[in-house]
Short mmCIF file of C-alpha atoms and ligand atoms in Angstrom, two decimals:
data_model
loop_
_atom_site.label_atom_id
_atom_site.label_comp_id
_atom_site.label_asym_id
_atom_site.label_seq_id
_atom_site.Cartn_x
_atom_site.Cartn_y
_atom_site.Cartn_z
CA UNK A 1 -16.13 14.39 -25.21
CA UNK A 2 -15.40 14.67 -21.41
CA UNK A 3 -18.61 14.84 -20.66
CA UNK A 4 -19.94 12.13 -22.49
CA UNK A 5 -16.91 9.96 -21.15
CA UNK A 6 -18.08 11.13 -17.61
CA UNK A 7 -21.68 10.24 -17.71
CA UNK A 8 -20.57 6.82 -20.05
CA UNK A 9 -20.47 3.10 -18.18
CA UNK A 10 -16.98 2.67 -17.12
CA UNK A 11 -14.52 -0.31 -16.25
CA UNK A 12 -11.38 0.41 -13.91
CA UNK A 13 -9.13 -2.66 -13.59
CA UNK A 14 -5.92 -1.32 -11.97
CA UNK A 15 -6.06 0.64 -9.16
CA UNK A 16 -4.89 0.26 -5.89
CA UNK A 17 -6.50 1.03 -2.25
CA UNK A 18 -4.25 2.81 -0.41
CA UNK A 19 -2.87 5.09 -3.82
CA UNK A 20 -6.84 6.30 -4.13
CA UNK A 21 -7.03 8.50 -1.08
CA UNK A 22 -8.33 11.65 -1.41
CA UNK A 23 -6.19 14.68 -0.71
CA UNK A 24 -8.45 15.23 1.82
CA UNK A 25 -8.23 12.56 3.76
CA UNK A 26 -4.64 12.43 3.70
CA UNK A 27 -4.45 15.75 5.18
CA UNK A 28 -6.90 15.20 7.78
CA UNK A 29 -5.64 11.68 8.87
CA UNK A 30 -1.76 12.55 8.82
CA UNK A 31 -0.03 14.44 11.45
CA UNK A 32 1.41 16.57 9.07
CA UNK A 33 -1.10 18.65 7.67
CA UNK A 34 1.42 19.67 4.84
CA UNK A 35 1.67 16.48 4.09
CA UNK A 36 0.53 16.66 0.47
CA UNK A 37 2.61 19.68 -0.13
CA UNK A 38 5.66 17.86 1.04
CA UNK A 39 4.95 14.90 -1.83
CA UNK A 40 4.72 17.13 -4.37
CA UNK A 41 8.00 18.58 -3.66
CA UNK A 42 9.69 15.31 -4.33
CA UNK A 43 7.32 14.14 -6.43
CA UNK A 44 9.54 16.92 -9.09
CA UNK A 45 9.94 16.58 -12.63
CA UNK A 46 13.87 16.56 -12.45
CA UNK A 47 14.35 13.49 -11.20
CA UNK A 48 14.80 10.14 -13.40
CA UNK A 49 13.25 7.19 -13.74
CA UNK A 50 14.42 5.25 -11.15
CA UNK A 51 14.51 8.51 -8.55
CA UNK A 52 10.76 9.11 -9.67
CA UNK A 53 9.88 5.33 -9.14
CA UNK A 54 11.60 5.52 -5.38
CA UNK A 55 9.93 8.86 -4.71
CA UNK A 56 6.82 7.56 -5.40
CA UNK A 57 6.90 4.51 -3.20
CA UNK A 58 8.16 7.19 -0.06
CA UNK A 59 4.43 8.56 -1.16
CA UNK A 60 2.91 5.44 -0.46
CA UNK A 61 4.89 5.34 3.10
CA UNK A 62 3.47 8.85 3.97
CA UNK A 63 0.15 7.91 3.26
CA UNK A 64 0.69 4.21 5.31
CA UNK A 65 0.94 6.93 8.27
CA UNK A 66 -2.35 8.04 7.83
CA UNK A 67 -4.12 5.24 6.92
CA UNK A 68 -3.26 3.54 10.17
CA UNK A 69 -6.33 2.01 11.95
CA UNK A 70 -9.15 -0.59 10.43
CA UNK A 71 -11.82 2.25 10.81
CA UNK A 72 -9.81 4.68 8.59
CA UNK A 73 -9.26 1.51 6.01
CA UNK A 74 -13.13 1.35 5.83
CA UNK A 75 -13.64 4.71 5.18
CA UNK A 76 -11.28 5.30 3.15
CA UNK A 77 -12.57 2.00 0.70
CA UNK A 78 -15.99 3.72 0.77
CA UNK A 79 -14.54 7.11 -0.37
CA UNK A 80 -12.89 5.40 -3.10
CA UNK A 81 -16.08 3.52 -4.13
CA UNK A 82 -18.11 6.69 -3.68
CA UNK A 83 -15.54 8.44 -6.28
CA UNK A 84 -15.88 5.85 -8.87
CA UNK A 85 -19.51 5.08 -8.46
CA UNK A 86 -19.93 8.93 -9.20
CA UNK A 87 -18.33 8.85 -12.38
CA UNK A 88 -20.03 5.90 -13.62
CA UNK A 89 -17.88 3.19 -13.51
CA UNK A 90 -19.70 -0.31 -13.31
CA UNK A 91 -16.62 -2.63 -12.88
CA UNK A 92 -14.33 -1.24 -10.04
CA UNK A 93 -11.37 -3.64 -9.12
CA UNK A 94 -9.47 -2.45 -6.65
CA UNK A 95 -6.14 -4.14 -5.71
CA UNK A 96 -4.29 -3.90 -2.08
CA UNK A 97 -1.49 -5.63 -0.31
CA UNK A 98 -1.76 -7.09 3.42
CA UNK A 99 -1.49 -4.75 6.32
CA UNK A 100 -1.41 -5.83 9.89
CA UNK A 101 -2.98 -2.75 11.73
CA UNK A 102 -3.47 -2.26 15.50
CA UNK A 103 -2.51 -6.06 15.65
CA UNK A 104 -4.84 -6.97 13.87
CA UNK A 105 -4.14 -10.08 11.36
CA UNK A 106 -3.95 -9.87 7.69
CA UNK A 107 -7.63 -11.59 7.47
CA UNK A 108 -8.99 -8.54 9.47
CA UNK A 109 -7.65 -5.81 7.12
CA UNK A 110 -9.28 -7.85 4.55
CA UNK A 111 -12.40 -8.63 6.09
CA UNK A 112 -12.53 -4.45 7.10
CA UNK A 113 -11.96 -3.48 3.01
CA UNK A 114 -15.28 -6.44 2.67
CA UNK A 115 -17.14 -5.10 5.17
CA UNK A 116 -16.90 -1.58 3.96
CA UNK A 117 -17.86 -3.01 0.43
CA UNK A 118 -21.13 -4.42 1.83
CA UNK A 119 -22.31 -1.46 3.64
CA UNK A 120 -21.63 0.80 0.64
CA UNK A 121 -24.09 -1.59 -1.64
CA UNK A 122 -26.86 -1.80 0.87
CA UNK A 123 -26.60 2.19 1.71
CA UNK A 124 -26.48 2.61 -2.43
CA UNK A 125 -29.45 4.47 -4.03
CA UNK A 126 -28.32 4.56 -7.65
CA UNK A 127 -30.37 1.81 -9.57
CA UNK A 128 -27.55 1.69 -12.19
CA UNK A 129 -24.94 -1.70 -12.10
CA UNK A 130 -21.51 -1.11 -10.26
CA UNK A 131 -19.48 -4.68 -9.21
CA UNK A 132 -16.82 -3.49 -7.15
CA UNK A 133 -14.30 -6.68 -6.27
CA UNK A 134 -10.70 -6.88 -5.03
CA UNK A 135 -7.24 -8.14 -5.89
CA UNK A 136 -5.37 -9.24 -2.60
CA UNK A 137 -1.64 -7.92 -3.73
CA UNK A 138 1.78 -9.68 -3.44
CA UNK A 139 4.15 -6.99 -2.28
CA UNK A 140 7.40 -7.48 -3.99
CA UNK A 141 9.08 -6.21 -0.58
CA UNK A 142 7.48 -8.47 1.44
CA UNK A 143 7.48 -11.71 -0.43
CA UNK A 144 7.73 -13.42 2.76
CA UNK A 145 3.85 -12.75 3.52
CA UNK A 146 3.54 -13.54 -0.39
CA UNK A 147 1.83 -17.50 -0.21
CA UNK A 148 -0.51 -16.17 3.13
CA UNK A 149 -1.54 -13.40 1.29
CA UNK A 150 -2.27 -16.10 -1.49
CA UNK A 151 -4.09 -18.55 1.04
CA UNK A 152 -6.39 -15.77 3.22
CA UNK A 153 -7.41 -14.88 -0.95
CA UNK A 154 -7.83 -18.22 -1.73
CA UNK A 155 -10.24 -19.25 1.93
CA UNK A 156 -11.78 -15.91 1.69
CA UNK A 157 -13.44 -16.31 -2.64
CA UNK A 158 -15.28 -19.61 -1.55
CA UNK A 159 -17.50 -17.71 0.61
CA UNK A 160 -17.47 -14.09 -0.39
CA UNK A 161 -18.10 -12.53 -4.12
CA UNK A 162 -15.79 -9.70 -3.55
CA UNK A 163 -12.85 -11.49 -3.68
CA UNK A 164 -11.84 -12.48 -6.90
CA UNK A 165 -7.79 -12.93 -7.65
CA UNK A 166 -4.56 -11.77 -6.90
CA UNK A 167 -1.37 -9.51 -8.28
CA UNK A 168 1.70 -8.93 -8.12
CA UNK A 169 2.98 -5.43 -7.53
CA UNK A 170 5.31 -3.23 -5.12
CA UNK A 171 8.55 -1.60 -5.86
CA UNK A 172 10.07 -2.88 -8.90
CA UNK A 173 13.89 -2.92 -7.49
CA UNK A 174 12.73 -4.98 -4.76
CA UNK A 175 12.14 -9.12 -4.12
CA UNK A 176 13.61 -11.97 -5.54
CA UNK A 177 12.55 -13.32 -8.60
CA UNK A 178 12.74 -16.63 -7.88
CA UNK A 179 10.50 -16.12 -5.01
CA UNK A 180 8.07 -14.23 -7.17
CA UNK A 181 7.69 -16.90 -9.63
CA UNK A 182 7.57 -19.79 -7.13
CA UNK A 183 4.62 -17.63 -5.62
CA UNK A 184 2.91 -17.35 -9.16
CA UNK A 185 3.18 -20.68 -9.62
CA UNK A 186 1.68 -21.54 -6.36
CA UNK A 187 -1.16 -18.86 -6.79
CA UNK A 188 -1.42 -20.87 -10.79
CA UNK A 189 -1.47 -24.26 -9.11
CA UNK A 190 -4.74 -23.33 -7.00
CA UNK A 191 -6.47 -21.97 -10.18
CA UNK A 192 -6.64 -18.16 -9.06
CA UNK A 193 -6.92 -15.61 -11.37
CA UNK A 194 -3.93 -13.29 -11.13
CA UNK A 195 -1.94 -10.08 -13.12
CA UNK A 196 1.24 -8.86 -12.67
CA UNK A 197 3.11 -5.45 -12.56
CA UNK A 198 5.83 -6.63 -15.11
CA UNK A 199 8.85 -4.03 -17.19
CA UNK A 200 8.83 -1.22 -14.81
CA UNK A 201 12.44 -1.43 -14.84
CA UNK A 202 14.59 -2.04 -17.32
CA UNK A 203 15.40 -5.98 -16.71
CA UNK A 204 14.93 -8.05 -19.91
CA UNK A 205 15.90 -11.06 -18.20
CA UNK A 206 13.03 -10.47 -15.43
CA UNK A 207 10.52 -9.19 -17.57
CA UNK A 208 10.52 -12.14 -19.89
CA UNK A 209 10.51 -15.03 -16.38
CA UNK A 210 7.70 -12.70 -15.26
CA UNK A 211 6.20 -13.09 -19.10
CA UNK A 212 6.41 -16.74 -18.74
CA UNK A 213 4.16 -17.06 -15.59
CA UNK A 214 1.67 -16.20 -17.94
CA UNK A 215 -0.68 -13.81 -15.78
CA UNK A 216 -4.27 -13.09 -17.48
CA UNK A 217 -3.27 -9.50 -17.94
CA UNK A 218 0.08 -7.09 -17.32
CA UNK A 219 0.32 -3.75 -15.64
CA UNK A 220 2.08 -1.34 -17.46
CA UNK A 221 4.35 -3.19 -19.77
CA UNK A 222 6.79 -0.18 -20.18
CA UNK A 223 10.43 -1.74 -20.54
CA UNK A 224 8.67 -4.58 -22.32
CA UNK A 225 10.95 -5.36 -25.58
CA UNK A 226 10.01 -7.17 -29.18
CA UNK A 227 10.24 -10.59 -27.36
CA UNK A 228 8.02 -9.74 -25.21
CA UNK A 229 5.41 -8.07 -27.04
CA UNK A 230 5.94 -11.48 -29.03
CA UNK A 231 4.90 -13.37 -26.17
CA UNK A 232 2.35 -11.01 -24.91
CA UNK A 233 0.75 -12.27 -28.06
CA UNK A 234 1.69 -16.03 -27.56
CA UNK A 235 -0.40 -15.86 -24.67
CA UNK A 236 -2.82 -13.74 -24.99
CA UNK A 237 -2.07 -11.63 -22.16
CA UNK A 238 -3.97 -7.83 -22.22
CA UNK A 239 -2.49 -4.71 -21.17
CA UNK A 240 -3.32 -2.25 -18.05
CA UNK A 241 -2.17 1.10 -19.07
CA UNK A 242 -1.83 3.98 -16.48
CA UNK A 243 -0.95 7.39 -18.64
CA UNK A 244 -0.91 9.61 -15.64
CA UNK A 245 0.91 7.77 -13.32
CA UNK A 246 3.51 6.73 -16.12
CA UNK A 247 4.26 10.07 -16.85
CA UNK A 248 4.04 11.35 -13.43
CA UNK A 249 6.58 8.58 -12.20
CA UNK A 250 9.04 9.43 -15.43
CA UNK A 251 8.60 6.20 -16.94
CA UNK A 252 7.34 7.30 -20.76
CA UNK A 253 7.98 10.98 -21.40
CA UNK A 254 4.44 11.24 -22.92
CA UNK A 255 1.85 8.87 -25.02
CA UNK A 256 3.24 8.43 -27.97
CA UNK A 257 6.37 7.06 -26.39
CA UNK A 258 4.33 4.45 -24.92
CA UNK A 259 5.60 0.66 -26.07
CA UNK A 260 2.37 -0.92 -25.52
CA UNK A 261 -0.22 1.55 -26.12
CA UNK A 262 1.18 2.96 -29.13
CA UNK A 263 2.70 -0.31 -30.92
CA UNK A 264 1.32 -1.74 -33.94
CA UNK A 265 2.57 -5.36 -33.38
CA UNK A 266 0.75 -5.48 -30.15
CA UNK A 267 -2.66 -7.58 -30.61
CA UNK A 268 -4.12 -7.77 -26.99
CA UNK A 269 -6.81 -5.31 -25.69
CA UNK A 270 -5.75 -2.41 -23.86
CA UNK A 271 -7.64 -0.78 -20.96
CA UNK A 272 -6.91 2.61 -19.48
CA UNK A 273 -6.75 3.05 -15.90
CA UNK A 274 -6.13 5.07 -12.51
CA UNK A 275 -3.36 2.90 -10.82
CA UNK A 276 -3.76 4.97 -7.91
CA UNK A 277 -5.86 8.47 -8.28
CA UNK A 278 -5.30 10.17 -5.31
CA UNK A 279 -1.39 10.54 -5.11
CA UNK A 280 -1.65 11.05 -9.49
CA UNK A 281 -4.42 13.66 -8.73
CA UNK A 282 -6.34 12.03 -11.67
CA UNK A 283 -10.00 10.11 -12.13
CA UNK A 284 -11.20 7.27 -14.87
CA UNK A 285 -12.80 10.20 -17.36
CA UNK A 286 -9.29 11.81 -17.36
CA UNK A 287 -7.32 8.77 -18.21
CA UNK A 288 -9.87 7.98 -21.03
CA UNK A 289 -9.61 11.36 -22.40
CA UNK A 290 -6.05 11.35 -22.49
CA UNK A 291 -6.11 7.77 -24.64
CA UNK A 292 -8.91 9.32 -26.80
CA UNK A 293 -7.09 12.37 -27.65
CA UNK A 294 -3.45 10.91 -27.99
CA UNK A 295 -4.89 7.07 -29.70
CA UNK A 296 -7.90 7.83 -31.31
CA UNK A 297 -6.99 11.64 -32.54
CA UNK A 298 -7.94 11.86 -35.96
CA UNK A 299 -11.10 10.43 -35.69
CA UNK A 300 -14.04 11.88 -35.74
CA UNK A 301 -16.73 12.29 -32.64
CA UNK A 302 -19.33 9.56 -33.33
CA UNK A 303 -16.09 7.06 -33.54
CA UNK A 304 -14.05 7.77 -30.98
CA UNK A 305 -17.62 7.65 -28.44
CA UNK A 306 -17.68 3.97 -30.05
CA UNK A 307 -13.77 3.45 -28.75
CA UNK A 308 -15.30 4.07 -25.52
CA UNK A 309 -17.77 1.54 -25.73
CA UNK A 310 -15.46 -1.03 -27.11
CA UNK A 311 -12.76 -0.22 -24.16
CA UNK A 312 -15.42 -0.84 -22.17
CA UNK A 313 -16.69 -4.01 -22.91
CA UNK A 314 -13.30 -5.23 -23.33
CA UNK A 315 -13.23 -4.02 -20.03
CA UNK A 316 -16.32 -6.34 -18.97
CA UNK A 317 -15.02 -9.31 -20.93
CA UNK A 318 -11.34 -9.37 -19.27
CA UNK A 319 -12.48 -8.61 -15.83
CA UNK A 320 -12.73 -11.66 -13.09
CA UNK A 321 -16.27 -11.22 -12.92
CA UNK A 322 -18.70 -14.32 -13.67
CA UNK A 323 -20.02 -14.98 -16.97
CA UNK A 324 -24.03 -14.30 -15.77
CA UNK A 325 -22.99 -10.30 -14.53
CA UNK A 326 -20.70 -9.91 -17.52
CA UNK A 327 -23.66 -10.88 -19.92
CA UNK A 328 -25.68 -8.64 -17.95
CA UNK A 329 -23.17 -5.88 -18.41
CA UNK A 330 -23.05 -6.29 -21.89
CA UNK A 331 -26.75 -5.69 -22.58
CA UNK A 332 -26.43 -2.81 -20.28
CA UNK A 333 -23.57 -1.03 -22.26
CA UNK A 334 -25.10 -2.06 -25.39
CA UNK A 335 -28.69 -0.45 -25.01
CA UNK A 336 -27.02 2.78 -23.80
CA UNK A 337 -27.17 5.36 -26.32
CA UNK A 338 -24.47 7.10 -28.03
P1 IMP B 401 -2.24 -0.66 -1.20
O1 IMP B 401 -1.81 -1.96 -1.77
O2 IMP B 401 -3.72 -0.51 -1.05
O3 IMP B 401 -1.54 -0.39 0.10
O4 IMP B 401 -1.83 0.49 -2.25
C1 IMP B 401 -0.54 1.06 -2.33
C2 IMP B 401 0.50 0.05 -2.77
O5 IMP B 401 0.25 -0.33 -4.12
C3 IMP B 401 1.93 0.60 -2.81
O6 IMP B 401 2.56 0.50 -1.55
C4 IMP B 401 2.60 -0.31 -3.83
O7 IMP B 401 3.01 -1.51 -3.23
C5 IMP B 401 1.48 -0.62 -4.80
N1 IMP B 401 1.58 0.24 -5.99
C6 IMP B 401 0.89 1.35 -6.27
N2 IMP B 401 1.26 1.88 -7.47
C7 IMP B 401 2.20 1.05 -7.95
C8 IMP B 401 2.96 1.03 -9.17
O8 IMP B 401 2.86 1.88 -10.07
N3 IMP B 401 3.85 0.01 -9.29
C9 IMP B 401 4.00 -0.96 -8.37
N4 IMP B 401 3.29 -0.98 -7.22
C10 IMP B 401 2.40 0.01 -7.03
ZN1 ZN B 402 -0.14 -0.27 -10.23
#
């Protein structure tokens, strides 16, 4: 079943830039060559939730000191779209929040991530589809930069296919709500397409404002309660899943436990995804596998390969890709053989 997951089209729709970097690279950029070493030692499986959650965003600090300079931001977005290209994945959007680097603007990180994107198409040899796009992310600890982030998005999609939305995401014990939704509503106002990190803490008050700003799709979804699965339904919002990194960052002790994934009243689509494969140590085939063999158990081979297909063109259908490619998609996915 790996295999045939592995060499199947794929869609990723939540994963973020600076989470993908390979071990690698980390050690070779960052001054401390133990560097990976030292995040799994607090990256430990006795800590709780909201230890785990802190722990991992001092990851994402230790790898902002590697990935310091607009060269390293261009390599490192073609080794991520070399590692998902090689496992087949034909939709790859790839979410990141605004750095200012060397002091450089906020428009030149972005414009470094696009230009890395181009060359990796023309330099491309596979005659197979793969749309890579990005997300420009709202950082929930730097809300202040929230509405430029917003506006460099919104200047940049008129003229360039790779950009194609935004999100919200960032540590979930940080930035006002208030802010957040006056940001959403701004980002709703000028008709871009946007999902949200919402219920990674427990906060039914917040989950349910965050609920109400009615994003296409939700990442994660764990603290989300009856009400909110209620109006997940209401508004048709789909659900981003991320096994590894749920389990890895202590917020479901494993699959079964997890409220979206595994509840019947639930009726959006679900799609399985990285959220950020480098510091998880995991790929697309693995999190597939893992929802195939927790989900989709007890049935047999020749269904659970048509799961696969269905995830992915759900996949197709719910990403912010134009109608014309998404048809094309389709007929591509549907003539491959099972
Ligand atoms: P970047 O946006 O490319 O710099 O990717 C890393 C950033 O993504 C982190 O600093 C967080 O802001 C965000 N991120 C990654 N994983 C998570 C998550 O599970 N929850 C919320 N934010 C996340
Ligand atoms: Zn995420």
């Amino acid at each position: 079943m790996k295999e045939f997951i592995k060499s199947f089209p794929k869609v990723e729709l939540h994963t973020h830039l600076n989470g993908c970097i390979r071990e690698e690279t980390l050690n070779k950029w960052h001054k401390n060559k133990e560097v990976t070493k030292y995040i799994d030692s607090f990256m430990s499986p006795e800590t709780n939730s909201k230890e785990a959650m802190e722990n991992c965003f001092k990851s994402f600090d230790l790898i902002y000191e590697a990935t310091t300079t607009l060269e390293r931001i261009k390599q490192l977005t073609k080794e991520v779209l070399e590692d998902y290209d090689n496992e087949n994945c034909i939709i790859l959007e790839i979410r990141t929040s605004p750095r200012k680097l060397e002091g450089h603007s906020i428009l030149d990180y972005y414009n470094s991530v696009i230009e890395s994107f181009k060359e990796y198409l023309s330099s491309r040899n596979k005659k197979t589809p793969f749309y890579p796009y990005l997300l420009f992310s709202i950082n929930r600890s730097k809300l202040e930069i929230g509405k430029e982030t917003i506006d460099v998005a919104n200047e940049l999609r008129k003229n360039n296919n790779f950009v194609k939305g935004i999100e919200l995401s960032g540590n979930p014990y940080r930035g006002d709500i208030n802010k957040i939704i006056e940001l959403m509503n701004y980002a709703k106002s000028i008709n871009i397409p946007f999902t949200m990190h919402i219920a990674e803490k427990i906060d039914d008050d917040e989950m349910i404002k965050l609920i109400e700003c009615k994003p296409l799709r939700m990442g994660h979804g764990i603290y989300v309660n009856e009400k909110g699965v209620e109006l997940m339904n209401k508004y048709n919002i789909d659900c981003e899943i991320c096994l590894t990194s749920n389990i890895v960052s202590r917020s479901i002790d494993k699959c079964d436990n997890h409220p979206i994934a595994s509840n019947k009243k639930y009726k959006g689509k679900l799609f399985f995804c990285c959220d950020d494969k480098g510091l998880f140590r995991t790929c697309l085939t693995n999190e597939l596998f893992i929802a195939i063999n927790n989900y989709y158990k007890d049935l047999d081979e020749s269904k659970q390969k048509n799961i696969i297909k269905k995830l992915c063109l759900d996949g197709i259908n719910a990403s912010f890709l134009e109608d014309n490619i998404k048809k094309e998609l389709i007929e591509y996915v549907e003539s491959y053989k099972l």
